[in-house]
Amino acid sequence: MTQTMPQPCERPSTPEAMAHAAALVAALPVLTTERLTLRAPTLSDFEAYAAIACGPRGAGLGGPMTRSDAWYDYASMVGNWLLRGHGLWSVEETASGAHLGFVVIGFEPGDPHHELGYMFNEGAEGKGFAVEAARAARDYAQSTLNVPVLDSYIFAGNHRSIALATRLGAEHVGDISYPEDDEPSRIYRHPCRAEV
């Protein structure tokens, strides 16, 4: 059963601590596309992440997750910014400010290469937002971070995610199994920036 109520760890800290958090957020890169803004995730964005991870859409992330597991997953991806210099972006429609989902340049235990991941809410489907955001994150990883290999690890049954990876030019290059998952994931390798 998933937890639906916010936990104490999800609430803002002291004003002084939140000022430190705001300074860190301001230091992270903001990417813009024709319609989107990819910005640093904040504490208030966790609710949108939990809605994805704890619901049916969480199956593509190894879930649905409990709210606590979603918190640890979210915190891990946000923490990658400090540890690895890349991580999770919140994706907004620039014109409306509507929160659409997330993209990530990650590297989790068991991953052989950097990962391009994406998770969007149902209302963002069918409008090209996910491919636009994922392309921006991919291009940043390759051109600014000089990431040599970028993969998307996708459950075989996640047809929408596979279609998005293919639309970005990624090719299925093999499968990978993680101990915590019931089924293997497919590895979709994204073309190098020079090939795009």
PDB file of N, CA and C in Angstrom, residues 8 26 58 60 73 76 114 116 127 165 174 178:
ATOM      1  N   PRO A   8       7.046  14.181   7.667  1.00  0.00           N
ATOM      2  CA  PRO A   8       7.796  15.340   8.163  1.00  0.00           C
ATOM      3  C   PRO A   8       9.009  15.695   7.312  1.00  0.00           C
ATOM      4  N   ALA A  26      19.792  27.685  -7.243  1.00  0.00           N
ATOM      5  CA  ALA A  26      20.173  28.754  -8.176  1.00  0.00           C
ATOM      6  C   ALA A  26      21.474  28.437  -8.907  1.00  0.00           C
ATOM      7  N   GLY A  58       4.295   4.625 -12.061  1.00  0.00           N
ATOM      8  CA  GLY A  58       5.491   4.195 -11.344  1.00  0.00           C
ATOM      9  C   GLY A  58       5.991   2.823 -11.754  1.00  0.00           C
ATOM     10  N   GLY A  60       7.001   1.953 -14.569  1.00  0.00           N
ATOM     11  CA  GLY A  60       8.174   2.169 -15.402  1.00  0.00           C
ATOM     12  C   GLY A  60       9.414   2.522 -14.604  1.00  0.00           C
ATOM     13  N   ASP A  73      14.109   7.730  -3.686  1.00  0.00           N
ATOM     14  CA  ASP A  73      14.459   7.760  -5.099  1.00  0.00           C
ATOM     15  C   ASP A  73      14.662   9.211  -5.566  1.00  0.00           C
ATOM     16  N   SER A  76      17.766  10.736  -4.019  1.00  0.00           N
ATOM     17  CA  SER A  76      18.961  10.189  -4.660  1.00  0.00           C
ATOM     18  C   SER A  76      19.254  10.908  -5.971  1.00  0.00           C
ATOM     19  N   HIS A 114      26.077   6.209 -18.046  1.00  0.00           N
ATOM     20  CA  HIS A 114      25.131   7.255 -17.665  1.00  0.00           C
ATOM     21  C   HIS A 114      23.764   6.942 -18.271  1.00  0.00           C
ATOM     22  N   LEU A 116      19.881   8.360 -19.406  1.00  0.00           N
ATOM     23  CA  LEU A 116      18.904   9.399 -19.693  1.00  0.00           C
ATOM     24  C   LEU A 116      17.542   8.820 -19.328  1.00  0.00           C
ATOM     25  N   LYS A 127       1.939  15.442 -26.583  1.00  0.00           N
ATOM     26  CA  LYS A 127       2.179  16.824 -27.002  1.00  0.00           C
ATOM     27  C   LYS A 127       3.636  17.074 -27.377  1.00  0.00           C
ATOM     28  N   ALA A 165      12.443   6.762 -26.749  1.00  0.00           N
ATOM     29  CA  ALA A 165      13.876   6.545 -26.965  1.00  0.00           C
ATOM     30  C   ALA A 165      14.180   6.379 -28.452  1.00  0.00           C
ATOM     31  N   GLY A 174      20.868  -4.237 -26.232  1.00  0.00           N
ATOM     32  CA  GLY A 174      20.960  -5.377 -25.322  1.00  0.00           C
ATOM     33  C   GLY A 174      20.004  -5.213 -24.161  1.00  0.00           C
ATOM     34  N   TYR A 178      18.524  -6.122 -13.143  1.00  0.00           N
ATOM     35  CA  TYR A 178      18.816  -5.569 -11.825  1.00  0.00           C
ATOM     36  C   TYR A 178      18.242  -6.520 -10.783  1.00  0.00           C
TER      37      TYR A 178
END
